[in-house]
mmCIF file of C-alpha atoms in Angstrom:
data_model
loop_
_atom_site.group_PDB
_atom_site.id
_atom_site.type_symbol
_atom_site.label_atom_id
_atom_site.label_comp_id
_atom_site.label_asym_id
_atom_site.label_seq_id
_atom_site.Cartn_x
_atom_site.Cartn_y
_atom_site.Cartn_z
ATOM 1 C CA UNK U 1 23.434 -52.851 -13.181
ATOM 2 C CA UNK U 2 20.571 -55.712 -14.061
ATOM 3 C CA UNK U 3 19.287 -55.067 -17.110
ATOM 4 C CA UNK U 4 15.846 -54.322 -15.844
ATOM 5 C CA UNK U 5 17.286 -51.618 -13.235
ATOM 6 C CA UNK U 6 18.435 -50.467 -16.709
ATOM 7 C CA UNK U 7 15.083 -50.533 -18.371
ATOM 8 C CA UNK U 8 13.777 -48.909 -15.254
ATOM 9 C CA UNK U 9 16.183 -46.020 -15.429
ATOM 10 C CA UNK U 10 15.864 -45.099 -19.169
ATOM 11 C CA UNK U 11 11.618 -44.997 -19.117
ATOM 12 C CA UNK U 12 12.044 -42.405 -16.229
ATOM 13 C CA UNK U 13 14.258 -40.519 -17.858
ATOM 14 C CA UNK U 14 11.837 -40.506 -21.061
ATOM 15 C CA UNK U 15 8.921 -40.119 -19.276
ATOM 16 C CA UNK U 16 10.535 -36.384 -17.524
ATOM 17 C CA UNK U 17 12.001 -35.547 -20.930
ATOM 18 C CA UNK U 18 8.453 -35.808 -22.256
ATOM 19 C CA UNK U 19 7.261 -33.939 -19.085
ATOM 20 C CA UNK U 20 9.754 -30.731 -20.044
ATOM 21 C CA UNK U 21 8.603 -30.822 -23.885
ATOM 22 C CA UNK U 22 4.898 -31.129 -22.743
ATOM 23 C CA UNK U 23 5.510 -27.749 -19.745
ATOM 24 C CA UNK U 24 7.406 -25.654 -22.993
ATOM 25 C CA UNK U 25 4.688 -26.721 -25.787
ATOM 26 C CA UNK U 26 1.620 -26.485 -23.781
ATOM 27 C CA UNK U 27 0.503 -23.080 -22.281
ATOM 28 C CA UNK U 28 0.169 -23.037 -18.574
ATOM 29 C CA UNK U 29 -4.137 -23.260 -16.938
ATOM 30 C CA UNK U 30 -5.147 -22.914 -21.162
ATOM 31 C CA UNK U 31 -8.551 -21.540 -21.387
ATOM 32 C CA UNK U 32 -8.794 -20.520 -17.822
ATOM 33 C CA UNK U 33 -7.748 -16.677 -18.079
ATOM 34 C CA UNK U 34 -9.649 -13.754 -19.464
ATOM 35 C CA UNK U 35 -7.014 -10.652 -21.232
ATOM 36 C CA UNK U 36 -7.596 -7.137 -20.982
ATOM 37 C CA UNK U 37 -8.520 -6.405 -25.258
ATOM 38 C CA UNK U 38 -8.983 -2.775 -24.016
ATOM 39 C CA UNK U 39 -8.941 -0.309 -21.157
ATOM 40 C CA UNK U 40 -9.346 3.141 -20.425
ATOM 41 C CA UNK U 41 -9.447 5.306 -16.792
ATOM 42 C CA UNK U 42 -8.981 3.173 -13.424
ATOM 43 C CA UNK U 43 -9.599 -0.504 -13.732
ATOM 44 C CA UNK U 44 -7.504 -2.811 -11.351
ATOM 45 C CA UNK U 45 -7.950 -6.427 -10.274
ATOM 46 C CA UNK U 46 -7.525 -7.454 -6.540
ATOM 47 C CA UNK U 47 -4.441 -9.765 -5.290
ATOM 48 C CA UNK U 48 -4.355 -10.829 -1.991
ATOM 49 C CA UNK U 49 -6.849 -7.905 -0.947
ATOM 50 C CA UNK U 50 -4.669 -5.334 -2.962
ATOM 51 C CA UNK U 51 -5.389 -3.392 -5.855
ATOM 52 C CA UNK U 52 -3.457 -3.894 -9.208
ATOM 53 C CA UNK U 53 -3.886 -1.338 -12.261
ATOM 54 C CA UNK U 54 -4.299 -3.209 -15.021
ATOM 55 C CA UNK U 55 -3.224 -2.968 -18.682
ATOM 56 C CA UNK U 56 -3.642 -4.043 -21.793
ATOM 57 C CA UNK U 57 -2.560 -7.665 -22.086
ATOM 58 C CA UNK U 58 -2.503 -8.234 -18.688
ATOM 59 C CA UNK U 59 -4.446 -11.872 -17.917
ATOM 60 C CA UNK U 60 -7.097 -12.035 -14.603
ATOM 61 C CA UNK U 61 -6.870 -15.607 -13.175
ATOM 62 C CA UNK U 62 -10.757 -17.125 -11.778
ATOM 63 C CA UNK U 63 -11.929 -16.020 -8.949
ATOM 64 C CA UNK U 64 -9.954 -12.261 -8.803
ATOM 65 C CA UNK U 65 -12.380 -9.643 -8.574
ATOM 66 C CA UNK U 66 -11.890 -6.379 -11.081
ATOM 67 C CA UNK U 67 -12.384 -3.034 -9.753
ATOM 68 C CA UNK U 68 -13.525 -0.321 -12.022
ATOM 69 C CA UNK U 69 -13.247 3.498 -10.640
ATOM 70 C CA UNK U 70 -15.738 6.117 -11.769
ATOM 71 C CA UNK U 71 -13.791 6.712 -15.233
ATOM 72 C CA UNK U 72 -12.733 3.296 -15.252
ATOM 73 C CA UNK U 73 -13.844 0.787 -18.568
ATOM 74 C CA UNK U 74 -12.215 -2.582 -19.865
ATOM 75 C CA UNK U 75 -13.139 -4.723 -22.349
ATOM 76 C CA UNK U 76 -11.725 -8.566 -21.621
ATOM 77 C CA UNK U 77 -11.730 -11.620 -24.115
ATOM 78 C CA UNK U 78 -12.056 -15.800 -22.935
ATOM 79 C CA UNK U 79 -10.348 -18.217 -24.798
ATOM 80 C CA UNK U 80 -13.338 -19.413 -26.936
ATOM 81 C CA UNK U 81 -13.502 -15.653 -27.915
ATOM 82 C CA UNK U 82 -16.091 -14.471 -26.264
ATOM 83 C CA UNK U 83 -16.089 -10.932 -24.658
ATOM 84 C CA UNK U 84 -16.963 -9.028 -21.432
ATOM 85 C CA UNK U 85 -17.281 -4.845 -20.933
ATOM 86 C CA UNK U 86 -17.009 -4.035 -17.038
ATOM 87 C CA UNK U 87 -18.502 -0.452 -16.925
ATOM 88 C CA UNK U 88 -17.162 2.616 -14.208
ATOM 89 C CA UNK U 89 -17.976 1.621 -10.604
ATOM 90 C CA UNK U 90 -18.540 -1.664 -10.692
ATOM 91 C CA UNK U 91 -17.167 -4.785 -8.947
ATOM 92 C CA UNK U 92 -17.094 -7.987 -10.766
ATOM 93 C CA UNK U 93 -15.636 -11.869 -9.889
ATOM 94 C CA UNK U 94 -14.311 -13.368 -12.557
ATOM 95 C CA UNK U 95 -15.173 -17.472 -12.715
ATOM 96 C CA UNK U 96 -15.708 -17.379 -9.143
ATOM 97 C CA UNK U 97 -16.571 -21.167 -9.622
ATOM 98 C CA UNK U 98 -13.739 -22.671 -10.694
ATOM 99 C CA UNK U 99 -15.218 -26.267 -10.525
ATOM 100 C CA UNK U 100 -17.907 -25.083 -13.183
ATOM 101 C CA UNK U 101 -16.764 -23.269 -16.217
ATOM 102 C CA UNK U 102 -20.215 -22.101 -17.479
ATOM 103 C CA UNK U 103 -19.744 -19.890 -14.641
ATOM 104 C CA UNK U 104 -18.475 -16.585 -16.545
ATOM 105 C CA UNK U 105 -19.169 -13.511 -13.701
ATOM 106 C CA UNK U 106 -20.366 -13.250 -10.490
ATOM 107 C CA UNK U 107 -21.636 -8.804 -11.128
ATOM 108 C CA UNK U 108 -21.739 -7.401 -7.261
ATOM 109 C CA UNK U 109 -22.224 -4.043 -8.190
ATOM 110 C CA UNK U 110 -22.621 -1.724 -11.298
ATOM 111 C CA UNK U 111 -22.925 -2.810 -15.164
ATOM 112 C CA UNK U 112 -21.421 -5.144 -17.640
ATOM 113 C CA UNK U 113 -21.617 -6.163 -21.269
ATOM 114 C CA UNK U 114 -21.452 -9.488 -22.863
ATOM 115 C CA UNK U 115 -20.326 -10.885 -25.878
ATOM 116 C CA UNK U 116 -20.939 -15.037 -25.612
ATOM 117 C CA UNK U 117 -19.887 -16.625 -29.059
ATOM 118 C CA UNK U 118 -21.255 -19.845 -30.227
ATOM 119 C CA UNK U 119 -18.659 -22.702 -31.290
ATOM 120 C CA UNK U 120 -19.206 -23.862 -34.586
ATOM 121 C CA UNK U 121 -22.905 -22.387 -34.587
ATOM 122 C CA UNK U 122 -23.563 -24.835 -31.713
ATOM 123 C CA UNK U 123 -24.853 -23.443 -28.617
ATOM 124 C CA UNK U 124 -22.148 -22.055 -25.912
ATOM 125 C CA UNK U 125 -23.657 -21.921 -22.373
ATOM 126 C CA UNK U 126 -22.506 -19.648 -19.816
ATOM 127 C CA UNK U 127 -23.905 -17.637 -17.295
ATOM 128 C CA UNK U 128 -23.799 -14.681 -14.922
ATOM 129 C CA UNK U 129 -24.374 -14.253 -11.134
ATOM 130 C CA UNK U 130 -25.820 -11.651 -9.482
ATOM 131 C CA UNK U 131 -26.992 -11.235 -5.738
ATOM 132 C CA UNK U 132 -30.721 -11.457 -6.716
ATOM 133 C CA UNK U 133 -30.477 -13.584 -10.381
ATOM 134 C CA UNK U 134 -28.818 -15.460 -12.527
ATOM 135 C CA UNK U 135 -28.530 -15.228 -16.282
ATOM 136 C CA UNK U 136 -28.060 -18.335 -18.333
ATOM 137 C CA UNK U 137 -27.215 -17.889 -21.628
ATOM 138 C CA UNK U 138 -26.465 -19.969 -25.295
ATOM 139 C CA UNK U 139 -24.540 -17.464 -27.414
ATOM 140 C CA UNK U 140 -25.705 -13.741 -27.581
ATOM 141 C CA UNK U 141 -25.172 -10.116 -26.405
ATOM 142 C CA UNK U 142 -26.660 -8.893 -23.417
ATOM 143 C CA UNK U 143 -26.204 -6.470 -20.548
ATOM 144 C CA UNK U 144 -26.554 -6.629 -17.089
ATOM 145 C CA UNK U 145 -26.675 -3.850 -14.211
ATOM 146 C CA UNK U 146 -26.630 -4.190 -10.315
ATOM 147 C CA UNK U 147 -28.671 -0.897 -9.689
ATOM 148 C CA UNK U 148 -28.324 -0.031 -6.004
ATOM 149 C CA UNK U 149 -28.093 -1.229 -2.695
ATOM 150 C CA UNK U 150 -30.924 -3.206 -2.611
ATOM 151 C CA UNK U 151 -29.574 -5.580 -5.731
ATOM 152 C CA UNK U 152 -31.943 -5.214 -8.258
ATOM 153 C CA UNK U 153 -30.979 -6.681 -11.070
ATOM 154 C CA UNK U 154 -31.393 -5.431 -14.672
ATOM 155 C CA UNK U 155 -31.098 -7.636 -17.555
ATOM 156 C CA UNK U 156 -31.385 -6.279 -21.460
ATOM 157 C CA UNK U 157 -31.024 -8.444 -24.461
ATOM 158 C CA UNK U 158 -29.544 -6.821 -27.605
ATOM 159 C CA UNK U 159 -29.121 -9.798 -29.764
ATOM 160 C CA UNK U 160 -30.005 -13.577 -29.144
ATOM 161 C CA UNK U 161 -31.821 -14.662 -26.080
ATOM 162 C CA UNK U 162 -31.266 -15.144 -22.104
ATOM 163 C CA UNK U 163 -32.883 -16.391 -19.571
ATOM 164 C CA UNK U 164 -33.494 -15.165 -16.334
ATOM 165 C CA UNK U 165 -34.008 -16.714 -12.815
ATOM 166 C CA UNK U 166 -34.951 -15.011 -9.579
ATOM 167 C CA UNK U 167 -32.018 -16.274 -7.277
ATOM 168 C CA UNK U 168 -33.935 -15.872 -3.830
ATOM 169 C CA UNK U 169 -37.295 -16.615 -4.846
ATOM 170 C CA UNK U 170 -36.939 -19.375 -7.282
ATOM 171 C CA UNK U 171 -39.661 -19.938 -9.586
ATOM 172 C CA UNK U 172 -39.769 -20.934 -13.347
ATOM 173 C CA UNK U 173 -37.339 -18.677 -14.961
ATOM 174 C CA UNK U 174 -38.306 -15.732 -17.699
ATOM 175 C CA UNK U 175 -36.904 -16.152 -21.365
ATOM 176 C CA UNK U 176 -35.628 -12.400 -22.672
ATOM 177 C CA UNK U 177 -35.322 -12.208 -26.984
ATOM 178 C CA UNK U 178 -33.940 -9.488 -28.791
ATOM 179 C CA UNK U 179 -34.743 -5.963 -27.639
ATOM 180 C CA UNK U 180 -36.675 -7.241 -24.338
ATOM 181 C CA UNK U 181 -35.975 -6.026 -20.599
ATOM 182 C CA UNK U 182 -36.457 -7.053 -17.154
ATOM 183 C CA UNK U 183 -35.984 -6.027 -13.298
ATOM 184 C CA UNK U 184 -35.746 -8.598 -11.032
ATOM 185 C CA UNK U 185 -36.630 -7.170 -7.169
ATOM 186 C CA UNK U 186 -35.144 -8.737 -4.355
ATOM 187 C CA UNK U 187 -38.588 -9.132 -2.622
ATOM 188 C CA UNK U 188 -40.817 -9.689 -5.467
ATOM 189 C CA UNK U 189 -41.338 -12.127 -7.329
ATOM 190 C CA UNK U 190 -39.969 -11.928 -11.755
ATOM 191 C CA UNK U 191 -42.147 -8.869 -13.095
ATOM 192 C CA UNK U 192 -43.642 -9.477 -16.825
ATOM 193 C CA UNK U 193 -40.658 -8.668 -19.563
ATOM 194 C CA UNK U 194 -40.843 -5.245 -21.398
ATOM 195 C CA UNK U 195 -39.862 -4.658 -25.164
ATOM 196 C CA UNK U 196 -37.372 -1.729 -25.680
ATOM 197 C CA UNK U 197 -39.572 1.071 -26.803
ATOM 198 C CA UNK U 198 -36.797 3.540 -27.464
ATOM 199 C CA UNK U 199 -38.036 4.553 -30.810
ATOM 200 C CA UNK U 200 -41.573 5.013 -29.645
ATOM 201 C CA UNK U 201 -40.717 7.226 -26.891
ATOM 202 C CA UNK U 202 -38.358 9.488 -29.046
ATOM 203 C CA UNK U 203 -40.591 10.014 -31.670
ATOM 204 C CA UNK U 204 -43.783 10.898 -28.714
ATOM 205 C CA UNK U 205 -41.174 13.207 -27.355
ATOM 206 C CA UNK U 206 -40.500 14.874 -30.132
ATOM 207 C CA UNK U 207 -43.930 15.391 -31.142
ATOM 208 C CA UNK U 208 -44.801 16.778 -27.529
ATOM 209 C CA UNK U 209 -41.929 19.031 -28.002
ATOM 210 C CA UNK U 210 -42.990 20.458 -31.207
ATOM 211 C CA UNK U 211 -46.771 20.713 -29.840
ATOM 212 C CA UNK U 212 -45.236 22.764 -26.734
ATOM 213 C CA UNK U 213 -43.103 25.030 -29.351
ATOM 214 C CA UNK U 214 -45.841 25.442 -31.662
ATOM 215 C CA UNK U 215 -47.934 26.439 -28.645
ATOM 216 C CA UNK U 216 -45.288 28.962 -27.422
ATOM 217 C CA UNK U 217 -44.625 30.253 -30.715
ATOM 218 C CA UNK U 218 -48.615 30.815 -31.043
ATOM 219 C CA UNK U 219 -49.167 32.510 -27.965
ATOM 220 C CA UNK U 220 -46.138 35.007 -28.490
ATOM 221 C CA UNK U 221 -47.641 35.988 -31.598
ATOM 222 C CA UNK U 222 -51.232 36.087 -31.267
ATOM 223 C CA UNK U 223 -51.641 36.140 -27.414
ATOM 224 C CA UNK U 224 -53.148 32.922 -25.388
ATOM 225 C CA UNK U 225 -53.499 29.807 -27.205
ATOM 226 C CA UNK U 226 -56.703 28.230 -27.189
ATOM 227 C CA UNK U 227 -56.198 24.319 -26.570
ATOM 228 C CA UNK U 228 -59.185 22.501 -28.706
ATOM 229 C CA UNK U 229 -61.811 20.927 -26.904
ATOM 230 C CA UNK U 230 -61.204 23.024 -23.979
ATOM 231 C CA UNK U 231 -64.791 24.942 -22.370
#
């Protein structure tokens, strides 16, 4: 055999024995899954238009949606350790853009959670999809709810910020910080952002309630309350 038939030869062989070391050392589509960290109830991911229970460990591959019954709650982590909650009855996509990785969920119907960490305190964008917005985010927590039929959309921060476009109307999207909310209509245009008030209203409640007792307690005891001011 010529010498460079030889030559020829012995590079292909090296080139598929580095081809074999490189399929057992490196893991296969790294990055691209998202594992189930937790699960309780009915959660299953579709294949070829048929449910699959899932279980702890188990990977979802992009674009498989995940079903979640009306028990049903998972908790999944990305490679860069960042985390997603699907809630009961809802019906998520999982990178249902391949081409574009920033492209966590596509949310059709019901609620999730997200966990999006930063890398190296550098900002980490991703976003989610749903049929009336789109979230974009840098590295936060945040939750996101498709509410009925009609789509609408809600979008609460809990840590870090988000912002939030109207995906049929367009317009300049709305920025959400810490402890802000938002509904976005699928006829109207982005409504003004709300602070979470969930202190305010317990404590108004519970003053209302102890009005209304002390009222009650008052008119057992004494007969008809008199309410001040009143002709």
């Amino acid at each position: 055999m010529p010498r460079r038939a030889q030559f020829g030869v012995v590079a292909a062989l090296l080139a598929a024995l580095l081809g074999v070391c490189s399929a057992q050392t490196l893991p296969a589509h790294p990055g691209v899954a998202a594992r189930v960290v937790s699960l309780n109830g009915q959660v299953s991911v579709l294949r070829d238009s048929i449910p699959w229970a899932l279980q702890a460990g188990d990977e979802v591959r992009p674009q498989q949606v995940i079903l979640s019954g009306p028990d049903g709650y998972a908790r999944f982590q990305v490679s860069d350790g960042s985390t997603f909650e699907v809630f009961p009855n809802s019906r998520v996509v999982f990178r249902n853009n391949p081409g574009n990785w920033r492209d966590l969920l596509d949310l059709l119907i019901g609620r999730v959670k997200v966990h999006i960490q930063n890398w190296g305190g550098q900002p980490n964008p991703n976003s989610v999809r749903t049929p009336t917005a789109v979230i974009s985010v840098r590295g936060t927590i945040f939750e996101v709810a498709v509410e009925d039929d009609d789509a609408t959309t809600f979008v609460r921060v809990e840590e870090g910020s988000v912002a939030v476009r109207h995906l049929l109307m367009g317009g300049q999207p709305k920025v959400l910080n810490s402890g802000e909310w938002l509904r976005v209509y699928r006829n109207y245009p982005l409504a003004k952002k709300r602070l979470e008030r969930d202190s305010v209203v317990r404590t108004a409640l519970k003053v209302l309630t102890d009005t209304l007792e002390t009222i009650i307690y008052r008119t057992g005891r004494d007969g008809p309350a008199t309410v001040p001011g009143a002709g």
